[in-house]
Coordinates of C-alpha atoms in Angstrom, one line a residue:
Chain O
M273 CA 34.4 -40.9 46.3
S274 CA 34.5 -44.4 44.0
D275 CA 30.8 -43.8 43.8
T276 CA 31.4 -40.2 42.3
E277 CA 34.3 -42.3 39.5
L278 CA 32.3 -45.1 38.6
I279 CA 29.7 -43.3 37.8
A280 CA 30.7 -41.4 33.7
N281 CA 30.4 -37.3 33.0
P282 CA 27.2 -37.8 31.1
F283 CA 28.2 -34.2 29.1
L284 CA 31.3 -35.6 27.4
E285 CA 32.0 -35.9 23.7
T286 CA 30.9 -39.2 22.4
D287 CA 32.3 -40.3 18.4
L288 CA 28.8 -39.8 17.1
N289 CA 29.2 -36.0 18.6
V290 CA 32.7 -36.4 16.5
S291 CA 31.5 -37.6 13.0
A292 CA 28.3 -34.9 13.4
K293 CA 30.4 -32.1 13.5
R294 CA 32.7 -33.5 11.1
T295 CA 30.1 -33.8 8.8
E296 CA 28.2 -30.2 9.6
K297 CA 31.7 -28.8 8.9
L298 CA 32.3 -30.5 5.4
F299 CA 29.1 -29.1 4.3
K300 CA 29.3 -25.5 5.6
I301 CA 32.4 -25.1 3.6
L302 CA 30.8 -26.6 0.4
F303 CA 28.3 -24.7 0.6
M304 CA 30.7 -21.6 1.6
L305 CA 32.7 -22.3 -1.7
M306 CA 29.7 -22.0 -4.1
A307 CA 28.6 -19.6 -2.5
G308 CA 32.0 -17.5 -2.8
L309 CA 32.5 -19.0 -7.1
L310 CA 29.4 -16.2 -7.7
I311 CA 31.9 -13.7 -7.0
L312 CA 34.1 -15.5 -8.8
P313 CA 33.3 -14.6 -12.7
V314 CA 32.5 -10.9 -11.6
L315 CA 36.0 -10.5 -10.2
I316 CA 37.3 -11.9 -13.7
I317 CA 35.5 -10.5 -16.1
L318 CA 36.1 -6.7 -13.9
T319 CA 39.4 -7.8 -13.3
T320 CA 40.0 -8.3 -18.0
L321 CA 38.4 -5.5 -19.1
V322 CA 40.1 -3.3 -16.5
V323 CA 43.8 -4.6 -17.6
K324 CA 43.0 -5.3 -21.2
G325 CA 40.8 -2.4 -22.2
G326 CA 41.6 0.4 -19.9
G327 CA 44.1 0.9 -21.7
M328 CA 41.4 2.3 -23.6
L329 CA 39.9 4.8 -22.0
S330 CA 40.1 8.1 -23.0
F331 CA 38.4 11.7 -23.9
D332 CA 38.7 11.0 -27.5
F333 CA 37.5 7.0 -27.4
L334 CA 34.6 7.5 -25.5
F335 CA 33.7 11.2 -27.3
T336 CA 35.2 10.9 -31.0
N337 CA 33.6 8.9 -34.1
P338 CA 34.5 5.0 -35.2
T339 CA 37.4 5.8 -37.9
N340 CA 39.3 2.9 -40.3
G341 CA 36.3 0.3 -40.9
M342 CA 36.2 0.8 -37.7
T343 CA 39.8 -0.7 -36.2
E344 CA 40.0 2.3 -34.6
G345 CA 38.6 6.0 -33.6
G346 CA 36.4 6.4 -30.6
I347 CA 32.5 5.3 -30.3
F348 CA 30.7 8.2 -29.6
P349 CA 27.8 7.6 -32.1
A350 CA 27.4 3.6 -29.9
L351 CA 27.6 5.5 -26.8
L352 CA 25.0 8.2 -27.5
G353 CA 22.5 5.6 -29.5
T354 CA 22.7 3.4 -27.0
V355 CA 21.1 6.6 -24.7
W356 CA 18.9 7.5 -27.6
L357 CA 17.2 3.6 -26.9
V358 CA 16.9 3.4 -23.6
G359 CA 15.5 7.1 -23.0
V360 CA 12.4 6.4 -25.6
A361 CA 12.0 3.3 -24.3
L362 CA 11.6 4.1 -20.9
I363 CA 9.2 6.9 -22.0
I364 CA 7.8 4.2 -22.9
S365 CA 7.3 1.5 -20.5
V366 CA 7.4 4.0 -17.6
P367 CA 3.2 5.0 -18.1
V368 CA 2.3 2.2 -20.0
G369 CA 3.7 -0.3 -16.5
V370 CA 2.9 2.1 -14.2
A371 CA -0.6 2.6 -14.9
A372 CA -0.6 -0.9 -15.6
A373 CA 0.4 -1.8 -11.8
I374 CA -1.9 0.6 -10.3
Y375 CA -5.0 -0.7 -12.4
L376 CA -3.7 -4.4 -11.0
S377 CA -3.1 -3.6 -7.1
E378 CA -5.8 -0.6 -6.8
Y379 CA -8.7 -1.4 -8.1
A380 CA -8.4 -4.9 -10.4
A381 CA -11.1 -7.9 -9.0
D382 CA -10.3 -11.3 -8.8
N383 CA -11.3 -12.4 -11.3
W384 CA -10.2 -14.0 -15.5
F385 CA -9.4 -10.9 -16.6
T386 CA -7.0 -10.5 -14.1
R387 CA -5.6 -13.5 -14.3
S388 CA -5.2 -13.4 -17.7
I389 CA -3.3 -10.0 -17.4
N390 CA -1.3 -11.8 -14.5
L391 CA -0.8 -14.8 -17.0
A392 CA 0.5 -12.7 -19.5
I393 CA 2.4 -10.9 -17.3
I394 CA 4.4 -14.1 -16.8
N395 CA 4.6 -15.2 -20.2
L396 CA 5.6 -11.7 -21.9
A397 CA 8.4 -12.3 -18.9
G398 CA 9.9 -15.2 -20.1
V399 CA 9.3 -14.7 -23.8
P400 CA 13.3 -14.9 -24.6
S401 CA 15.0 -11.9 -26.5
I402 CA 14.9 -12.7 -30.4
V403 CA 11.7 -13.9 -30.4
H404 CA 11.1 -10.3 -28.9
A405 CA 13.5 -8.7 -31.7
L406 CA 11.0 -11.0 -34.3
F407 CA 8.0 -10.1 -33.0
G408 CA 9.3 -6.3 -33.2
V409 CA 10.3 -7.0 -36.7
G410 CA 7.2 -7.5 -38.0
A411 CA 4.8 -5.3 -35.7
F412 CA 6.3 -2.3 -35.5
V413 CA 9.5 -2.0 -38.3
I414 CA 6.6 -3.5 -40.6
F415 CA 3.2 -3.6 -39.9
F416 CA 3.1 -0.1 -38.0
G417 CA 5.6 1.3 -40.9
F418 CA 8.7 2.6 -38.7
G419 CA 10.9 0.9 -40.6
T420 CA 14.5 0.4 -38.7
S421 CA 14.6 2.9 -36.5
I422 CA 15.1 4.0 -33.6
L423 CA 11.6 4.4 -32.6
A424 CA 10.8 0.4 -33.3
A425 CA 13.8 -0.7 -31.2
S426 CA 12.8 1.4 -28.3
M427 CA 9.6 0.3 -28.5
T428 CA 10.4 -3.8 -28.6
L429 CA 12.8 -2.6 -25.8
A430 CA 9.4 -1.4 -24.2
V431 CA 7.6 -4.8 -24.8
M432 CA 10.3 -6.0 -23.2
T433 CA 10.6 -4.8 -20.6
L434 CA 7.3 -4.5 -19.8
P435 CA 7.1 -7.0 -17.3
V436 CA 10.1 -5.4 -15.0
V437 CA 8.5 -2.4 -14.2
I438 CA 4.6 -4.1 -14.1
V439 CA 6.3 -6.7 -11.7
A440 CA 8.2 -3.7 -9.6
T441 CA 5.7 -1.1 -9.6
R442 CA 2.6 -3.7 -7.8
E443 CA 5.8 -5.1 -6.0
S444 CA 5.8 -1.1 -4.2
L445 CA 2.2 -0.1 -4.0
Q446 CA 1.5 -3.3 -2.6
A447 CA 4.1 -3.0 0.5
V448 CA 1.9 1.1 1.4
P449 CA -0.4 -1.0 4.1
P450 CA -3.9 -1.2 3.9
A451 CA -4.7 0.5 6.4
F452 CA -3.3 3.5 5.1
R453 CA -6.2 2.6 1.7
E454 CA -8.9 1.8 4.4
A455 CA -8.3 5.2 6.3
C456 CA -9.0 7.3 3.5
W457 CA -11.9 5.3 1.8
N458 CA -13.7 6.4 5.3
M459 CA -13.1 9.4 5.1
G460 CA -14.6 9.3 1.3
A461 CA -11.6 9.7 -0.6
T462 CA -11.7 8.1 -4.1
R463 CA -10.1 5.3 -5.2
W464 CA -8.0 7.8 -7.1
Q465 CA -8.0 9.6 -5.0
T466 CA -6.5 7.7 -2.0
I467 CA -3.4 6.6 -4.5
R468 CA -2.3 10.2 -5.8
R469 CA -2.5 11.2 -2.5
V470 CA -1.2 8.5 -0.4
I471 CA 0.0 6.1 -2.2
L472 CA 2.2 7.0 -4.8
P473 CA 4.2 9.4 -2.6
N474 CA 4.7 6.8 -0.4
S475 CA 5.6 4.0 -3.2
V476 CA 7.9 5.5 -5.5
S477 CA 11.4 5.1 -3.7
G478 CA 10.2 1.2 -5.4
I479 CA 9.0 2.8 -8.4
L480 CA 12.3 4.8 -9.3
T481 CA 14.2 1.0 -8.7
G482 CA 11.9 -1.1 -10.7
V483 CA 12.4 1.3 -13.1
I484 CA 17.0 2.0 -13.2
L485 CA 17.1 -1.8 -12.8
E486 CA 14.7 -1.3 -16.4
V487 CA 17.1 0.6 -17.5
S488 CA 20.4 -1.0 -16.5
R489 CA 19.2 -4.5 -18.3
T490 CA 17.6 -2.8 -21.3
T491 CA 21.4 -1.7 -21.3
G492 CA 22.4 -4.5 -22.9
E493 CA 20.5 -6.1 -24.7
T494 CA 22.0 -7.1 -28.4
A495 CA 19.0 -9.2 -29.9
P496 CA 15.6 -6.9 -29.9
I497 CA 17.7 -4.6 -31.0
M498 CA 19.5 -5.6 -34.1
F499 CA 17.1 -6.7 -36.1
T500 CA 15.4 -3.2 -35.2
G501 CA 16.8 -0.1 -35.6
A502 CA 20.8 -0.4 -34.3
A503 CA 22.5 -0.2 -37.6
F504 CA 26.6 -1.5 -37.4
F505 CA 27.9 0.9 -38.9
I506 CA 26.8 5.1 -39.5
P507 CA 29.1 8.1 -39.3
V508 CA 26.2 10.2 -38.5
L509 CA 24.2 11.0 -34.9
P510 CA 20.8 10.3 -35.4
Q511 CA 18.5 13.5 -35.5
S512 CA 15.2 11.8 -34.4
V513 CA 13.5 8.7 -33.1
F514 CA 12.9 7.8 -37.0
D515 CA 16.8 7.5 -37.2
Q516 CA 18.3 3.9 -37.4
T517 CA 22.0 4.9 -34.6
M518 CA 24.6 2.2 -33.8
A519 CA 24.0 1.0 -29.6
M520 CA 27.3 -0.1 -27.5
S521 CA 25.7 -4.1 -27.3
L522 CA 26.0 -4.5 -30.9
H523 CA 29.3 -1.8 -31.9
L524 CA 30.9 -4.5 -29.1
F525 CA 29.5 -7.3 -30.8
V526 CA 30.7 -5.9 -34.1
V527 CA 34.0 -5.5 -33.1
S528 CA 34.7 -8.5 -31.9
T529 CA 33.2 -10.8 -34.1
Q530 CA 32.4 -9.0 -37.6
V531 CA 35.5 -6.9 -38.1
P532 CA 39.1 -7.9 -39.1
H533 CA 42.2 -6.4 -37.9
V534 CA 40.7 -4.9 -34.7
P535 CA 43.3 -4.2 -32.4
E536 CA 43.0 -6.5 -29.1
G537 CA 41.8 -3.7 -26.5
L538 CA 38.8 -1.9 -28.3
P539 CA 36.5 -4.8 -27.9
Y540 CA 37.7 -4.4 -24.1
G541 CA 37.1 -1.0 -24.3
V542 CA 33.8 -0.7 -25.7
A543 CA 32.6 -3.7 -23.1
L544 CA 34.1 -1.9 -20.1
V545 CA 32.3 1.5 -20.9
L546 CA 29.1 -1.0 -21.1
I547 CA 29.9 -2.5 -18.5
A548 CA 30.1 0.9 -16.2
M549 CA 27.2 2.2 -17.5
V550 CA 24.8 -0.3 -15.9
L551 CA 26.5 -0.1 -12.9
L552 CA 26.5 2.9 -12.3
M553 CA 23.0 3.2 -13.1
N554 CA 22.7 0.0 -10.5
S555 CA 24.0 1.7 -8.0
A556 CA 22.3 5.0 -8.5
S557 CA 20.0 3.5 -8.3
I558 CA 20.8 1.5 -4.7
A559 CA 21.7 5.0 -3.7
L560 CA 18.3 7.0 -5.1
R561 CA 16.7 3.9 -2.7
M562 CA 18.6 4.1 0.6
Y563 CA 17.7 8.5 0.2
L564 CA 14.3 7.5 -0.1
R565 CA 13.6 4.8 2.6
G566 CA 14.9 7.2 4.9
K567 CA 13.1 9.5 3.9
K568 CA 10.1 7.6 4.3
K569 CA 7.4 8.6 6.6
W570 CA 6.5 5.8 8.9
Chain B
M101 CA -45.9 7.4 34.3
D102 CA -42.2 7.2 33.9
M103 CA -42.3 5.2 30.5
N104 CA -44.8 7.8 29.2
T105 CA -42.1 10.6 30.2
E106 CA -39.2 8.7 29.2
E107 CA -41.3 8.3 25.8
S108 CA -41.2 11.9 25.0
I109 CA -37.4 12.7 25.6
D110 CA -36.6 10.2 23.3
A111 CA -39.1 11.4 21.0
A112 CA -37.8 14.9 21.4
V113 CA -34.0 13.7 21.2
G114 CA -34.8 12.3 17.7
L115 CA -33.7 9.2 15.9
A116 CA -29.9 9.3 14.3
I117 CA -30.1 5.6 12.9
H118 CA -33.0 3.6 12.4
T119 CA -32.7 0.3 10.4
D120 CA -36.2 -2.0 9.3
A121 CA -35.7 -5.9 8.4
L122 CA -31.8 -6.0 8.2
N123 CA -30.2 -8.9 6.7
L124 CA -27.3 -9.3 5.9
W125 CA -25.1 -11.8 3.8
Y126 CA -21.8 -12.7 3.4
G127 CA -22.3 -14.9 0.3
D128 CA -24.6 -17.7 1.3
F129 CA -23.6 -17.0 5.1
Q130 CA -26.3 -15.2 6.7
A131 CA -24.8 -12.6 9.3
L132 CA -27.7 -10.3 11.2
Y133 CA -31.0 -11.0 11.0
D134 CA -33.8 -9.2 11.1
V135 CA -31.6 -6.0 12.9
N136 CA -34.1 -3.4 14.3
L137 CA -32.3 -0.7 15.9
D138 CA -33.4 2.5 16.5
I139 CA -30.6 4.5 18.0
K140 CA -31.2 8.1 19.2
K141 CA -28.9 11.2 18.2
G142 CA -26.2 12.2 20.4
R143 CA -26.0 9.7 22.7
V144 CA -23.3 6.9 23.1
T145 CA -24.4 3.7 22.4
S146 CA -22.8 0.3 23.1
L147 CA -23.3 -2.7 20.5
I148 CA -21.6 -5.6 23.1
G149 CA -21.4 -9.5 22.6
P150 CA -19.4 -12.3 21.4
S151 CA -16.8 -12.6 18.8
G152 CA -19.0 -13.5 15.4
C153 CA -22.6 -12.3 16.6
G154 CA -22.2 -9.3 14.3
K155 CA -21.9 -6.0 16.0
S156 CA -18.6 -5.0 13.9
T157 CA -20.8 -6.4 10.4
F158 CA -23.3 -3.9 11.8
L159 CA -21.2 -0.8 12.4
R160 CA -19.8 -1.0 8.6
S161 CA -23.6 -2.0 7.3
I162 CA -23.5 1.9 8.7
N163 CA -20.5 3.5 6.6
R164 CA -21.5 1.3 4.3
I165 CA -18.0 -0.2 3.6
N166 CA -18.9 -3.8 4.3
E167 CA -19.6 -3.3 0.3
R168 CA -16.0 -3.7 -1.2
L169 CA -16.1 -7.0 -0.6
G170 CA -18.6 -7.4 -3.3
Y171 CA -19.7 -10.6 -1.6
V172 CA -21.8 -8.6 0.8
R173 CA -25.9 -9.0 0.0
I174 CA -27.9 -6.7 1.7
E175 CA -31.8 -6.1 2.3
G176 CA -33.6 -4.3 4.5
A177 CA -33.0 -0.5 4.7
I178 CA -30.7 2.0 7.5
D179 CA -32.0 5.7 7.6
V180 CA -29.6 7.8 9.1
F181 CA -30.9 11.2 9.7
G182 CA -34.7 9.4 8.8
N183 CA -32.7 9.0 4.8
N184 CA -32.0 5.6 3.4
I185 CA -28.9 5.5 3.2
Y186 CA -29.2 2.0 0.8
A187 CA -31.8 3.8 -2.1
P188 CA -30.5 3.6 -5.5
E189 CA -29.8 7.4 -5.6
V190 CA -27.6 8.0 -2.4
E191 CA -23.9 8.7 -3.5
L192 CA -20.9 6.8 -1.6
V193 CA -18.9 9.4 -0.8
Q194 CA -21.6 12.1 0.6
V195 CA -22.2 8.8 3.0
R196 CA -18.4 8.6 4.1
K197 CA -18.5 12.4 4.8
Q198 CA -21.2 12.5 7.6
V199 CA -20.5 8.4 8.9
G200 CA -16.9 8.7 10.3
M201 CA -15.1 5.5 11.5
V202 CA -12.5 4.7 13.8
F203 CA -10.9 1.1 14.1
Q204 CA -8.8 -1.2 16.1
R205 CA -5.7 0.4 15.2
P206 CA -5.2 3.6 15.3
N207 CA -4.3 4.4 11.8
P208 CA -3.0 7.9 10.7
L209 CA -1.9 8.8 7.2
P210 CA 2.4 8.7 6.8
A211 CA 2.2 13.1 6.9
S212 CA 1.8 15.5 9.5
I213 CA -0.4 16.2 12.0
R214 CA -1.1 19.6 9.9
E215 CA -2.2 17.7 7.3
N216 CA -3.9 14.4 8.4
I217 CA -6.2 16.5 10.0
L218 CA -7.0 18.8 6.6
F219 CA -6.8 15.8 4.7
G220 CA -10.8 14.9 5.0
H221 CA -11.4 18.7 4.6
K222 CA -9.5 19.0 1.6
L223 CA -11.3 15.9 -0.5
H224 CA -14.6 17.3 0.6
N225 CA -14.1 20.7 -0.4
R226 CA -12.1 21.2 -3.1
E227 CA -14.2 23.5 -5.3
R228 CA -13.2 26.6 -2.3
K229 CA -9.8 27.1 -1.4
Y230 CA -9.1 28.0 2.0
S231 CA -6.5 30.7 3.2
R232 CA -3.9 29.3 6.4
D233 CA -5.6 31.2 8.6
D234 CA -9.1 29.1 7.9
E235 CA -7.3 25.9 8.3
D236 CA -5.3 27.0 10.9
E237 CA -8.2 27.2 12.6
I238 CA -10.1 23.6 11.6
V239 CA -6.3 22.4 12.8
E240 CA -6.5 23.9 16.5
E241 CA -10.3 23.5 16.1
S242 CA -10.5 19.5 15.7
L243 CA -8.0 19.3 17.5
R244 CA -9.2 21.0 20.7
Q245 CA -12.4 19.1 20.6
V246 CA -10.5 15.6 21.0
L247 CA -8.5 17.1 23.8
L248 CA -5.1 16.4 21.3
W249 CA -4.5 20.4 20.6
D250 CA -2.5 21.2 24.1
K251 CA -0.3 18.2 23.7
V252 CA 0.2 19.3 20.2
K253 CA 0.2 22.7 18.9
D254 CA 4.0 23.2 18.4
N255 CA 4.6 20.4 16.6
L256 CA 1.6 19.7 14.0
R257 CA 4.1 19.5 11.5
R258 CA 5.1 15.8 13.0
K259 CA 4.3 12.9 11.3
A260 CA 1.3 11.8 13.1
T261 CA 3.2 8.1 13.2
G262 CA 5.7 9.7 15.9
L263 CA 2.6 9.9 18.2
S264 CA 1.8 7.4 21.2
L265 CA -1.3 4.6 20.3
E266 CA -3.8 7.2 22.7
E267 CA -2.6 10.3 20.6
Q268 CA -3.1 8.6 17.4
Q269 CA -6.3 7.4 17.9
K270 CA -7.5 11.0 19.1
L271 CA -6.2 12.4 15.8
C272 CA -8.1 9.9 14.1
I273 CA -11.1 11.1 15.9
A274 CA -10.5 14.5 15.3
R275 CA -10.0 14.0 11.5
L276 CA -13.0 13.2 11.4
L277 CA -14.7 16.4 12.3
P278 CA -13.9 18.7 9.8
V279 CA -16.2 17.6 7.4
K280 CA -18.7 18.0 10.1
P281 CA -19.5 14.0 10.2
S282 CA -23.4 13.4 12.5
V283 CA -22.6 9.7 13.1
L284 CA -19.4 8.5 14.4
L285 CA -18.8 4.6 14.4
M286 CA -15.8 3.4 16.4
D287 CA -14.8 0.0 16.0
E288 CA -13.5 -1.5 19.1
P289 CA -11.1 2.2 19.4
C290 CA -9.3 0.9 22.6
S291 CA -8.7 -2.2 22.3
A292 CA -4.7 -1.7 20.8
L293 CA -4.8 1.1 23.5
D294 CA -2.9 0.7 27.0
P295 CA -5.2 1.0 30.4
K296 CA -4.2 5.0 30.6
G297 CA -5.0 5.2 27.2
T298 CA -8.4 3.3 27.1
A299 CA -9.3 6.0 29.9
A300 CA -8.4 8.5 27.9
V301 CA -9.9 7.6 24.9
E302 CA -13.4 6.9 27.1
E303 CA -13.2 10.7 28.5
L304 CA -12.9 12.2 25.8
I305 CA -16.2 9.3 23.8
W306 CA -17.7 10.7 26.9
E307 CA -16.8 14.2 26.2
L308 CA -18.2 14.2 22.3
R309 CA -21.3 13.0 23.7
G310 CA -24.6 15.4 22.6
K311 CA -22.4 17.0 19.7
Y312 CA -22.1 13.4 18.1
S313 CA -24.1 10.4 17.7
I314 CA -21.8 8.5 18.6
L315 CA -22.1 4.3 18.1
I316 CA -19.2 1.8 19.4
V317 CA -18.8 -2.1 19.6
T318 CA -16.4 -3.1 22.2
H319 CA -15.7 -7.0 23.1
N320 CA -15.3 -5.5 27.2
M321 CA -18.0 -5.0 29.2
A322 CA -16.8 -2.5 31.5
Q323 CA -15.6 -0.4 28.9
A324 CA -19.4 -0.1 27.4
R325 CA -20.8 0.2 31.3
R326 CA -18.5 3.3 32.0
A327 CA -18.7 4.4 28.5
S328 CA -22.5 4.6 27.0
E329 CA -25.4 6.2 27.8
E330 CA -27.3 3.2 25.8
C331 CA -26.5 -0.5 25.3
I332 CA -27.0 -3.4 22.1
F333 CA -26.3 -6.9 23.2
M334 CA -26.3 -9.1 20.5
L335 CA -26.2 -13.3 19.7
M336 CA -25.1 -14.7 16.5
G337 CA -26.9 -12.2 14.3
K338 CA -30.1 -11.1 16.1
V339 CA -30.3 -8.6 18.7
I340 CA -31.7 -9.6 22.3
E341 CA -31.4 -6.2 24.2
H342 CA -31.8 -3.1 23.5
T343 CA -31.6 -0.3 26.7
N344 CA -30.2 2.2 28.8
T345 CA -27.1 1.0 29.7
A346 CA -27.3 1.3 33.8
D347 CA -31.0 -0.9 33.5
M348 CA -28.7 -3.8 31.0
F349 CA -26.0 -3.9 33.4
V350 CA -28.4 -4.6 37.0
T351 CA -31.9 -5.8 35.0
P352 CA -31.4 -7.6 32.4
Q353 CA -34.0 -8.4 30.6
H354 CA -32.9 -11.8 28.9
Q355 CA -31.5 -15.1 30.0
E356 CA -28.5 -15.0 27.0
T357 CA -27.8 -11.0 28.0
A358 CA -27.1 -12.3 31.7
D359 CA -25.1 -15.3 30.7
Y360 CA -23.2 -12.8 28.5
I361 CA -22.5 -10.2 31.1
E362 CA -21.8 -11.9 33.8
G363 CA -19.1 -13.8 32.0
R364 CA -20.5 -17.3 31.5
Y365 CA -19.5 -17.2 27.1
G366 CA -18.3 -15.0 25.6

């Protein structure tokens, strides 16, 4: 009996365990706090916008022209202008980006040419948007002679977002298992037949997601459009891609800093609509991806 | 006397594949050395040998799928039914049509069973429009040949990727048939299957002999023995022995062959 008492139980907690546990807890809480901090700006921004700008929202605000030196009235020309700018940018960047990604993923051999294209994509993604803006002025407004117009602004946006489309498309093409390609080639299918019949149908969900992501990014851009096609104030709606237009992002900048005597709620209202457009498209993207994933065939 | 009758039979049977001093390099590494083989029409011929002996490389050069790697260099000729498939005027698509290939892991396309069967057919018959009835007939005929028809005839719209591995592998064989290939290459077609599936696919291979010339690479000597009529033993890029399967496993002519089939290396 005394023997068993003399031998200490090896499974009991020691001082070392206690301190290790305390450190463990400390770090866990620290990391959790940092992760939690992320939500804070989103919450603050959204609450502020809704509280201060929510009152502005009405049918008239969305669908009428600004009046009285932009201190009253609605935002319709800016709203429609953003739709124009984003739409035309998409029409340009999606075909180019998807085609480029197909080349890189399905045709290109690993050589200096491919590597330099990849390098160009990475660098294009890293160019600051104000540099893109000045490039747009030089190339599209002046050199190609489009003037400050929707076309010039959208092309600038397209160049800027091309890397997103290419990378997203390439990733979703490469997610298609190589065994499918092998199966097709072995039956004598050409690369294009393989791409059209097997690879594209099976990667369309990823491509669409990338495209929508691009849209939501393009919507908020200000710098690339302010010198190339977006205008301070135009009371008429654009009729073609060669017209200038107002845009949501620039309008927000203008009513916040450039115009005197703007009622306090107006910029918040504009910001709220802008952010709602982006969130709406992001949720559409997520919903679409979930729907198409559910339909995926393997 | 015996030899004579055998040779006359061989002559009557004809050759599916004939290679002449075939050498193949991956970059600087030589994978095949002077391979001279005559593979008979309508027979099942198995290729055995330890890993890295060149058997898969040889198989893959018969439908020219190796070339995709880019750094492969080939010397010599491979005649398929008397025509050199490496001749400059040869169209790759036509080679692939004549020489079908089945892989280790079944690779059905992510589409229905019916679409899988018709995929190759549609690729190679784009100039003519086939009616639904014609297509149905092709699907049935191909699935019957691989002993799969009774099992899937009511679910032709089902996704092929939902089938069992054995059924998938049979489907992968079936989808080659509508374009009427003359040679079927099989690269360890049973290695992803369970014993029951293996037995079923071997039975199918046996069933297809005569109609197609079948070349099958296998690691499984028992399989070579069960499912092939002729057997080729390769070692380090060279052909060591090529005889009737029965002879190879009973009276191998070379010490290396004997050692390998007795399991002393491999």
